[in-house]
């Protein structure tokens, strides 16, 4: 199997930590061993137990106190420090101690979107994980499902997801989180339109006499959505953390992206017509 890894990313408040806690509980119930790395130096509390924690190396609070940086600058400094001390990451993930381990890691990343869209920090970390331990990595980009009610927030989120996909150059699964909070507010058939977003959604929003139609930015908005449409890269999987089937369906997509289980021996099928048990006829 080798080492597999999910990089859970997205803006602050998008449900990354809740996703990690939910997935770890789901994997434990399925008796699938997994480890979790907190890569957010600004984290204060968790809904899960960490196998490894970047705050053992550096914390945002310490950087802010010692250097006088604000939250954003301190976070970037912390991540740059990590990128310069990747031997700590190898130790935390047991790369040197067990180089040929079969492991499945969930990595809870910081909520600063610049880390995934134009700073090279995450690319450096990804390249190191590929090189040092042959990790197979999938990016899991989280976006709040509530964004489907606002055209500008939704397509802004699509642009950020696409930017991360282009920048990081790894398999990506984009997730509409917090579906449990809005599932009674949106028609399932309507939701399907948002899972494969295209410019026709913006056409609908800008039709008629509403404020979208009269906006002087209509042409720019349409150009942006057509850019997303032309790349045909961004799609979403809805996640309802109260529904085991929803969690399982998402995990199946991610497992496929990291090729988890492809080298496992299949179980022998049970014979439903066992002659010795009288369950079938002898020919």
JSON list of N, CA and C in Angstrom, two decimals, residues 2-58:
[
{"chain": "A", "resi": 2, "resn": "UNK", "atom": "N", "xyz": [1.91, 1.29, 0.83]},
{"chain": "A", "resi": 2, "resn": "UNK", "atom": "CA", "xyz": [2.73, 2.48, 0.92]},
{"chain": "A", "resi": 2, "resn": "UNK", "atom": "C", "xyz": [2.06, 3.55, 1.77]},
{"chain": "A", "resi": 3, "resn": "UNK", "atom": "N", "xyz": [2.61, 4.73, 1.72]},
{"chain": "A", "resi": 3, "resn": "UNK", "atom": "CA", "xyz": [2.06, 5.84, 2.51]},
{"chain": "A", "resi": 3, "resn": "UNK", "atom": "C", "xyz": [1.07, 6.65, 1.67]},
{"chain": "A", "resi": 4, "resn": "UNK", "atom": "N", "xyz": [-0.13, 6.85, 2.22]},
{"chain": "A", "resi": 4, "resn": "UNK", "atom": "CA", "xyz": [-1.17, 7.66, 1.59]},
{"chain": "A", "resi": 4, "resn": "UNK", "atom": "C", "xyz": [-1.44, 8.86, 2.48]},
{"chain": "A", "resi": 5, "resn": "UNK", "atom": "N", "xyz": [-1.89, 9.95, 1.86]},
{"chain": "A", "resi": 5, "resn": "UNK", "atom": "CA", "xyz": [-2.04, 11.18, 2.63]},
{"chain": "A", "resi": 5, "resn": "UNK", "atom": "C", "xyz": [-3.15, 12.04, 2.04]},
{"chain": "A", "resi": 6, "resn": "UNK", "atom": "N", "xyz": [-4.01, 12.55, 2.91]},
{"chain": "A", "resi": 6, "resn": "UNK", "atom": "CA", "xyz": [-4.97, 13.58, 2.55]},
{"chain": "A", "resi": 6, "resn": "UNK", "atom": "C", "xyz": [-4.48, 14.91, 3.11]},
{"chain": "A", "resi": 7, "resn": "UNK", "atom": "N", "xyz": [-4.35, 15.93, 2.25]},
{"chain": "A", "resi": 7, "resn": "UNK", "atom": "CA", "xyz": [-4.07, 17.28, 2.70]},
{"chain": "A", "resi": 7, "resn": "UNK", "atom": "C", "xyz": [-5.39, 18.03, 2.74]},
{"chain": "A", "resi": 8, "resn": "UNK", "atom": "N", "xyz": [-5.89, 18.28, 3.94]},
{"chain": "A", "resi": 8, "resn": "UNK", "atom": "CA", "xyz": [-7.20, 18.91, 4.11]},
{"chain": "A", "resi": 8, "resn": "UNK", "atom": "C", "xyz": [-7.00, 20.42, 4.18]},
{"chain": "A", "resi": 9, "resn": "UNK", "atom": "N", "xyz": [-7.49, 21.12, 3.17]},
{"chain": "A", "resi": 9, "resn": "UNK", "atom": "CA", "xyz": [-7.23, 22.55, 3.07]},
{"chain": "A", "resi": 9, "resn": "UNK", "atom": "C", "xyz": [-8.52, 23.31, 2.79]},
{"chain": "A", "resi": 10, "resn": "UNK", "atom": "N", "xyz": [-8.41, 24.64, 2.80]},
{"chain": "A", "resi": 10, "resn": "UNK", "atom": "CA", "xyz": [-9.56, 25.49, 2.57]},
{"chain": "A", "resi": 10, "resn": "UNK", "atom": "C", "xyz": [-9.50, 26.70, 3.48]},
{"chain": "A", "resi": 11, "resn": "UNK", "atom": "N", "xyz": [-10.38, 27.67, 3.24]},
{"chain": "A", "resi": 11, "resn": "UNK", "atom": "CA", "xyz": [-10.35, 28.90, 4.05]},
{"chain": "A", "resi": 11, "resn": "UNK", "atom": "C", "xyz": [-10.76, 28.65, 5.49]},
{"chain": "A", "resi": 12, "resn": "UNK", "atom": "N", "xyz": [-10.45, 29.61, 6.34]},
{"chain": "A", "resi": 12, "resn": "UNK", "atom": "CA", "xyz": [-10.83, 29.51, 7.75]},
{"chain": "A", "resi": 12, "resn": "UNK", "atom": "C", "xyz": [-12.35, 29.37, 7.88]},
{"chain": "A", "resi": 13, "resn": "UNK", "atom": "N", "xyz": [-12.78, 28.49, 8.77]},
{"chain": "A", "resi": 13, "resn": "UNK", "atom": "CA", "xyz": [-14.21, 28.31, 9.01]},
{"chain": "A", "resi": 13, "resn": "UNK", "atom": "C", "xyz": [-14.91, 27.42, 8.02]},
{"chain": "A", "resi": 14, "resn": "UNK", "atom": "N", "xyz": [-14.16, 26.77, 7.13]},
{"chain": "A", "resi": 14, "resn": "UNK", "atom": "CA", "xyz": [-14.79, 25.94, 6.11]},
{"chain": "A", "resi": 14, "resn": "UNK", "atom": "C", "xyz": [-15.10, 24.53, 6.59]},
{"chain": "A", "resi": 15, "resn": "UNK", "atom": "N", "xyz": [-14.72, 24.21, 7.82]},
{"chain": "A", "resi": 15, "resn": "UNK", "atom": "CA", "xyz": [-15.06, 22.90, 8.38]},
{"chain": "A", "resi": 15, "resn": "UNK", "atom": "C", "xyz": [-13.96, 21.87, 8.26]},
{"chain": "A", "resi": 16, "resn": "UNK", "atom": "N", "xyz": [-12.71, 22.30, 8.11]},
{"chain": "A", "resi": 16, "resn": "UNK", "atom": "CA", "xyz": [-11.60, 21.35, 7.95]},
{"chain": "A", "resi": 16, "resn": "UNK", "atom": "C", "xyz": [-11.42, 20.46, 9.18]},
{"chain": "A", "resi": 17, "resn": "UNK", "atom": "N", "xyz": [-11.35, 21.08, 10.35]},
{"chain": "A", "resi": 17, "resn": "UNK", "atom": "CA", "xyz": [-11.10, 20.29, 11.57]},
{"chain": "A", "resi": 17, "resn": "UNK", "atom": "C", "xyz": [-12.27, 19.36, 11.89]},
{"chain": "A", "resi": 18, "resn": "UNK", "atom": "N", "xyz": [-13.49, 19.83, 11.64]},
{"chain": "A", "resi": 18, "resn": "UNK", "atom": "CA", "xyz": [-14.65, 18.97, 11.84]},
{"chain": "A", "resi": 18, "resn": "UNK", "atom": "C", "xyz": [-14.62, 17.80, 10.86]},
{"chain": "A", "resi": 19, "resn": "UNK", "atom": "N", "xyz": [-14.21, 18.08, 9.63]},
{"chain": "A", "resi": 19, "resn": "UNK", "atom": "CA", "xyz": [-14.06, 17.01, 8.65]},
{"chain": "A", "resi": 19, "resn": "UNK", "atom": "C", "xyz": [-13.05, 15.98, 9.13]},
{"chain": "A", "resi": 20, "resn": "UNK", "atom": "N", "xyz": [-11.90, 16.45, 9.62]},
{"chain": "A", "resi": 20, "resn": "UNK", "atom": "CA", "xyz": [-10.85, 15.54, 10.09]},
{"chain": "A", "resi": 20, "resn": "UNK", "atom": "C", "xyz": [-11.35, 14.66, 11.24]},
{"chain": "A", "resi": 21, "resn": "UNK", "atom": "N", "xyz": [-12.04, 15.29, 12.20]},
{"chain": "A", "resi": 21, "resn": "UNK", "atom": "CA", "xyz": [-12.56, 14.54, 13.34]},
{"chain": "A", "resi": 21, "resn": "UNK", "atom": "C", "xyz": [-13.59, 13.50, 12.89]},
{"chain": "A", "resi": 22, "resn": "UNK", "atom": "N", "xyz": [-14.46, 13.90, 11.96]},
{"chain": "A", "resi": 22, "resn": "UNK", "atom": "CA", "xyz": [-15.50, 12.99, 11.46]},
{"chain": "A", "resi": 22, "resn": "UNK", "atom": "C", "xyz": [-14.87, 11.83, 10.71]},
{"chain": "A", "resi": 23, "resn": "UNK", "atom": "N", "xyz": [-13.89, 12.12, 9.87]},
{"chain": "A", "resi": 23, "resn": "UNK", "atom": "CA", "xyz": [-13.27, 11.07, 9.08]},
{"chain": "A", "resi": 23, "resn": "UNK", "atom": "C", "xyz": [-12.49, 10.10, 9.96]},
{"chain": "A", "resi": 24, "resn": "UNK", "atom": "N", "xyz": [-11.79, 10.62, 10.96]},
{"chain": "A", "resi": 24, "resn": "UNK", "atom": "CA", "xyz": [-11.05, 9.74, 11.86]},
{"chain": "A", "resi": 24, "resn": "UNK", "atom": "C", "xyz": [-12.00, 8.79, 12.60]},
{"chain": "A", "resi": 25, "resn": "UNK", "atom": "N", "xyz": [-13.14, 9.32, 13.03]},
{"chain": "A", "resi": 25, "resn": "UNK", "atom": "CA", "xyz": [-14.13, 8.46, 13.71]},
{"chain": "A", "resi": 25, "resn": "UNK", "atom": "C", "xyz": [-14.68, 7.41, 12.75]},
{"chain": "A", "resi": 26, "resn": "UNK", "atom": "N", "xyz": [-14.92, 7.81, 11.50]},
{"chain": "A", "resi": 26, "resn": "UNK", "atom": "CA", "xyz": [-15.43, 6.87, 10.50]},
{"chain": "A", "resi": 26, "resn": "UNK", "atom": "C", "xyz": [-14.41, 5.77, 10.21]},
{"chain": "A", "resi": 27, "resn": "UNK", "atom": "N", "xyz": [-13.15, 6.14, 10.07]},
{"chain": "A", "resi": 27, "resn": "UNK", "atom": "CA", "xyz": [-12.10, 5.15, 9.81]},
{"chain": "A", "resi": 27, "resn": "UNK", "atom": "C", "xyz": [-11.92, 4.20, 11.00]},
{"chain": "A", "resi": 28, "resn": "UNK", "atom": "N", "xyz": [-12.02, 4.75, 12.20]},
{"chain": "A", "resi": 28, "resn": "UNK", "atom": "CA", "xyz": [-11.89, 3.90, 13.38]},
{"chain": "A", "resi": 28, "resn": "UNK", "atom": "C", "xyz": [-13.03, 2.89, 13.44]},
{"chain": "A", "resi": 29, "resn": "UNK", "atom": "N", "xyz": [-14.25, 3.34, 13.12]},
{"chain": "A", "resi": 29, "resn": "UNK", "atom": "CA", "xyz": [-15.39, 2.43, 13.13]},
{"chain": "A", "resi": 29, "resn": "UNK", "atom": "C", "xyz": [-15.24, 1.34, 12.07]},
{"chain": "A", "resi": 30, "resn": "UNK", "atom": "N", "xyz": [-14.57, 1.69, 10.96]},
{"chain": "A", "resi": 30, "resn": "UNK", "atom": "CA", "xyz": [-14.35, 0.72, 9.89]},
{"chain": "A", "resi": 30, "resn": "UNK", "atom": "C", "xyz": [-13.10, -0.12, 10.12]},
{"chain": "A", "resi": 31, "resn": "UNK", "atom": "N", "xyz": [-12.44, 0.10, 11.26]},
{"chain": "A", "resi": 31, "resn": "UNK", "atom": "CA", "xyz": [-11.21, -0.62, 11.62]},
{"chain": "A", "resi": 31, "resn": "UNK", "atom": "C", "xyz": [-10.11, -0.42, 10.59]},
{"chain": "A", "resi": 32, "resn": "UNK", "atom": "N", "xyz": [-10.06, 0.81, 10.10]},
{"chain": "A", "resi": 32, "resn": "UNK", "atom": "CA", "xyz": [-8.98, 1.20, 9.21]},
{"chain": "A", "resi": 32, "resn": "UNK", "atom": "C", "xyz": [-8.02, 2.10, 9.97]},
{"chain": "A", "resi": 33, "resn": "UNK", "atom": "N", "xyz": [-6.80, 1.67, 10.23]},
{"chain": "A", "resi": 33, "resn": "UNK", "atom": "CA", "xyz": [-5.87, 2.52, 10.98]},
{"chain": "A", "resi": 33, "resn": "UNK", "atom": "C", "xyz": [-5.49, 3.76, 10.19]},
{"chain": "A", "resi": 34, "resn": "UNK", "atom": "N", "xyz": [-5.47, 4.89, 10.88]},
{"chain": "A", "resi": 34, "resn": "UNK", "atom": "CA", "xyz": [-5.09, 6.15, 10.26]},
{"chain": "A", "resi": 34, "resn": "UNK", "atom": "C", "xyz": [-4.41, 7.03, 11.31]},
{"chain": "A", "resi": 35, "resn": "UNK", "atom": "N", "xyz": [-3.57, 7.91, 10.84]},
{"chain": "A", "resi": 35, "resn": "UNK", "atom": "CA", "xyz": [-2.88, 8.85, 11.72]},
{"chain": "A", "resi": 35, "resn": "UNK", "atom": "C", "xyz": [-3.23, 10.27, 11.30]},
{"chain": "A", "resi": 36, "resn": "UNK", "atom": "N", "xyz": [-3.15, 11.19, 12.27]},
{"chain": "A", "resi": 36, "resn": "UNK", "atom": "CA", "xyz": [-3.54, 12.57, 11.98]},
{"chain": "A", "resi": 36, "resn": "UNK", "atom": "C", "xyz": [-2.44, 13.53, 12.39]},
{"chain": "A", "resi": 37, "resn": "UNK", "atom": "N", "xyz": [-2.10, 14.42, 11.47]},
{"chain": "A", "resi": 37, "resn": "UNK", "atom": "CA", "xyz": [-1.09, 15.46, 11.71]},
{"chain": "A", "resi": 37, "resn": "UNK", "atom": "C", "xyz": [-1.77, 16.82, 11.69]},
{"chain": "A", "resi": 38, "resn": "UNK", "atom": "N", "xyz": [-1.63, 17.57, 12.77]},
{"chain": "A", "resi": 38, "resn": "UNK", "atom": "CA", "xyz": [-2.08, 18.96, 12.76]},
{"chain": "A", "resi": 38, "resn": "UNK", "atom": "C", "xyz": [-0.96, 19.82, 12.20]},
{"chain": "A", "resi": 39, "resn": "UNK", "atom": "N", "xyz": [-1.24, 20.51, 11.09]},
{"chain": "A", "resi": 39, "resn": "UNK", "atom": "CA", "xyz": [-0.24, 21.36, 10.47]},
{"chain": "A", "resi": 39, "resn": "UNK", "atom": "C", "xyz": [-0.57, 22.84, 10.64]},
{"chain": "A", "resi": 40, "resn": "UNK", "atom": "N", "xyz": [-1.50, 23.13, 11.56]},
{"chain": "A", "resi": 40, "resn": "UNK", "atom": "CA", "xyz": [-1.92, 24.52, 11.79]},
{"chain": "A", "resi": 40, "resn": "UNK", "atom": "C", "xyz": [-1.29, 25.04, 13.08]},
{"chain": "A", "resi": 41, "resn": "UNK", "atom": "N", "xyz": [-0.29, 25.93, 12.99]},
{"chain": "A", "resi": 41, "resn": "UNK", "atom": "CA", "xyz": [0.37, 26.44, 14.20]},
{"chain": "A", "resi": 41, "resn": "UNK", "atom": "C", "xyz": [-0.50, 27.40, 14.99]},
{"chain": "A", "resi": 42, "resn": "UNK", "atom": "N", "xyz": [-1.66, 27.78, 14.43]},
{"chain": "A", "resi": 42, "resn": "UNK", "atom": "CA", "xyz": [-2.56, 28.69, 15.14]},
{"chain": "A", "resi": 42, "resn": "UNK", "atom": "C", "xyz": [-3.68, 27.96, 15.88]},
{"chain": "A", "resi": 43, "resn": "UNK", "atom": "N", "xyz": [-3.74, 26.63, 15.75]},
{"chain": "A", "resi": 43, "resn": "UNK", "atom": "CA", "xyz": [-4.83, 25.87, 16.36]},
{"chain": "A", "resi": 43, "resn": "UNK", "atom": "C", "xyz": [-4.80, 26.01, 17.88]},
{"chain": "A", "resi": 44, "resn": "UNK", "atom": "N", "xyz": [-5.98, 26.10, 18.47]},
{"chain": "A", "resi": 44, "resn": "UNK", "atom": "CA", "xyz": [-6.08, 26.23, 19.93]},
{"chain": "A", "resi": 44, "resn": "UNK", "atom": "C", "xyz": [-6.68, 25.00, 20.58]},
{"chain": "A", "resi": 45, "resn": "UNK", "atom": "N", "xyz": [-7.62, 24.37, 19.91]},
{"chain": "A", "resi": 45, "resn": "UNK", "atom": "CA", "xyz": [-8.21, 23.14, 20.46]},
{"chain": "A", "resi": 45, "resn": "UNK", "atom": "C", "xyz": [-8.66, 22.27, 19.30]},
{"chain": "A", "resi": 46, "resn": "UNK", "atom": "N", "xyz": [-8.78, 20.98, 19.56]},
{"chain": "A", "resi": 46, "resn": "UNK", "atom": "CA", "xyz": [-9.13, 20.01, 18.52]},
{"chain": "A", "resi": 46, "resn": "UNK", "atom": "C", "xyz": [-10.33, 19.19, 18.93]},
{"chain": "A", "resi": 47, "resn": "UNK", "atom": "N", "xyz": [-10.99, 18.65, 17.92]},
{"chain": "A", "resi": 47, "resn": "UNK", "atom": "CA", "xyz": [-12.05, 17.66, 18.15]},
{"chain": "A", "resi": 47, "resn": "UNK", "atom": "C", "xyz": [-11.50, 16.25, 17.99]},
{"chain": "A", "resi": 48, "resn": "UNK", "atom": "N", "xyz": [-10.18, 16.11, 17.88]},
{"chain": "A", "resi": 48, "resn": "UNK", "atom": "CA", "xyz": [-9.56, 14.82, 17.65]},
{"chain": "A", "resi": 48, "resn": "UNK", "atom": "C", "xyz": [-8.22, 14.77, 18.38]},
{"chain": "A", "resi": 49, "resn": "UNK", "atom": "N", "xyz": [-7.68, 13.55, 18.47]},
{"chain": "A", "resi": 49, "resn": "UNK", "atom": "CA", "xyz": [-6.35, 13.36, 19.04]},
{"chain": "A", "resi": 49, "resn": "UNK", "atom": "C", "xyz": [-5.32, 13.34, 17.91]},
{"chain": "A", "resi": 50, "resn": "UNK", "atom": "N", "xyz": [-4.27, 14.13, 18.06]},
{"chain": "A", "resi": 50, "resn": "UNK", "atom": "CA", "xyz": [-3.21, 14.21, 17.04]},
{"chain": "A", "resi": 50, "resn": "UNK", "atom": "C", "xyz": [-2.17, 13.12, 17.23]},
{"chain": "A", "resi": 51, "resn": "UNK", "atom": "N", "xyz": [-1.74, 12.54, 16.14]},
{"chain": "A", "resi": 51, "resn": "UNK", "atom": "CA", "xyz": [-0.56, 11.69, 16.17]},
{"chain": "A", "resi": 51, "resn": "UNK", "atom": "C", "xyz": [0.69, 12.55, 16.22]},
{"chain": "A", "resi": 52, "resn": "UNK", "atom": "N", "xyz": [0.66, 13.68, 15.50]},
{"chain": "A", "resi": 52, "resn": "UNK", "atom": "CA", "xyz": [1.76, 14.64, 15.48]},
{"chain": "A", "resi": 52, "resn": "UNK", "atom": "C", "xyz": [1.19, 16.04, 15.36]},
{"chain": "A", "resi": 53, "resn": "UNK", "atom": "N", "xyz": [1.94, 17.03, 15.86]},
{"chain": "A", "resi": 53, "resn": "UNK", "atom": "CA", "xyz": [1.42, 18.39, 15.94]},
{"chain": "A", "resi": 53, "resn": "UNK", "atom": "C", "xyz": [2.54, 19.38, 15.65]},
{"chain": "A", "resi": 54, "resn": "UNK", "atom": "N", "xyz": [2.34, 20.23, 14.63]},
{"chain": "A", "resi": 54, "resn": "UNK", "atom": "CA", "xyz": [3.36, 21.20, 14.25]},
{"chain": "A", "resi": 54, "resn": "UNK", "atom": "C", "xyz": [3.66, 22.18, 15.38]},
{"chain": "A", "resi": 55, "resn": "UNK", "atom": "N", "xyz": [2.75, 22.33, 16.33]},
{"chain": "A", "resi": 55, "resn": "UNK", "atom": "CA", "xyz": [2.97, 23.25, 17.44]},
{"chain": "A", "resi": 55, "resn": "UNK", "atom": "C", "xyz": [4.09, 22.76, 18.37]},
{"chain": "A", "resi": 56, "resn": "UNK", "atom": "N", "xyz": [4.50, 21.50, 18.20]},
{"chain": "A", "resi": 56, "resn": "UNK", "atom": "CA", "xyz": [5.69, 21.03, 18.92]},
{"chain": "A", "resi": 56, "resn": "UNK", "atom": "C", "xyz": [6.96, 21.65, 18.33]},
{"chain": "A", "resi": 57, "resn": "UNK", "atom": "N", "xyz": [6.85, 22.12, 17.09]},
{"chain": "A", "resi": 57, "resn": "UNK", "atom": "CA", "xyz": [7.98, 22.78, 16.44]},
{"chain": "A", "resi": 57, "resn": "UNK", "atom": "C", "xyz": [7.90, 24.30, 16.59]},
{"chain": "A", "resi": 58, "resn": "UNK", "atom": "N", "xyz": [6.72, 24.86, 16.31]},
{"chain": "A", "resi": 58, "resn": "UNK", "atom": "CA", "xyz": [6.56, 26.32, 16.34]},
{"chain": "A", "resi": 58, "resn": "UNK", "atom": "C", "xyz": [5.08, 26.64, 16.49]}
]
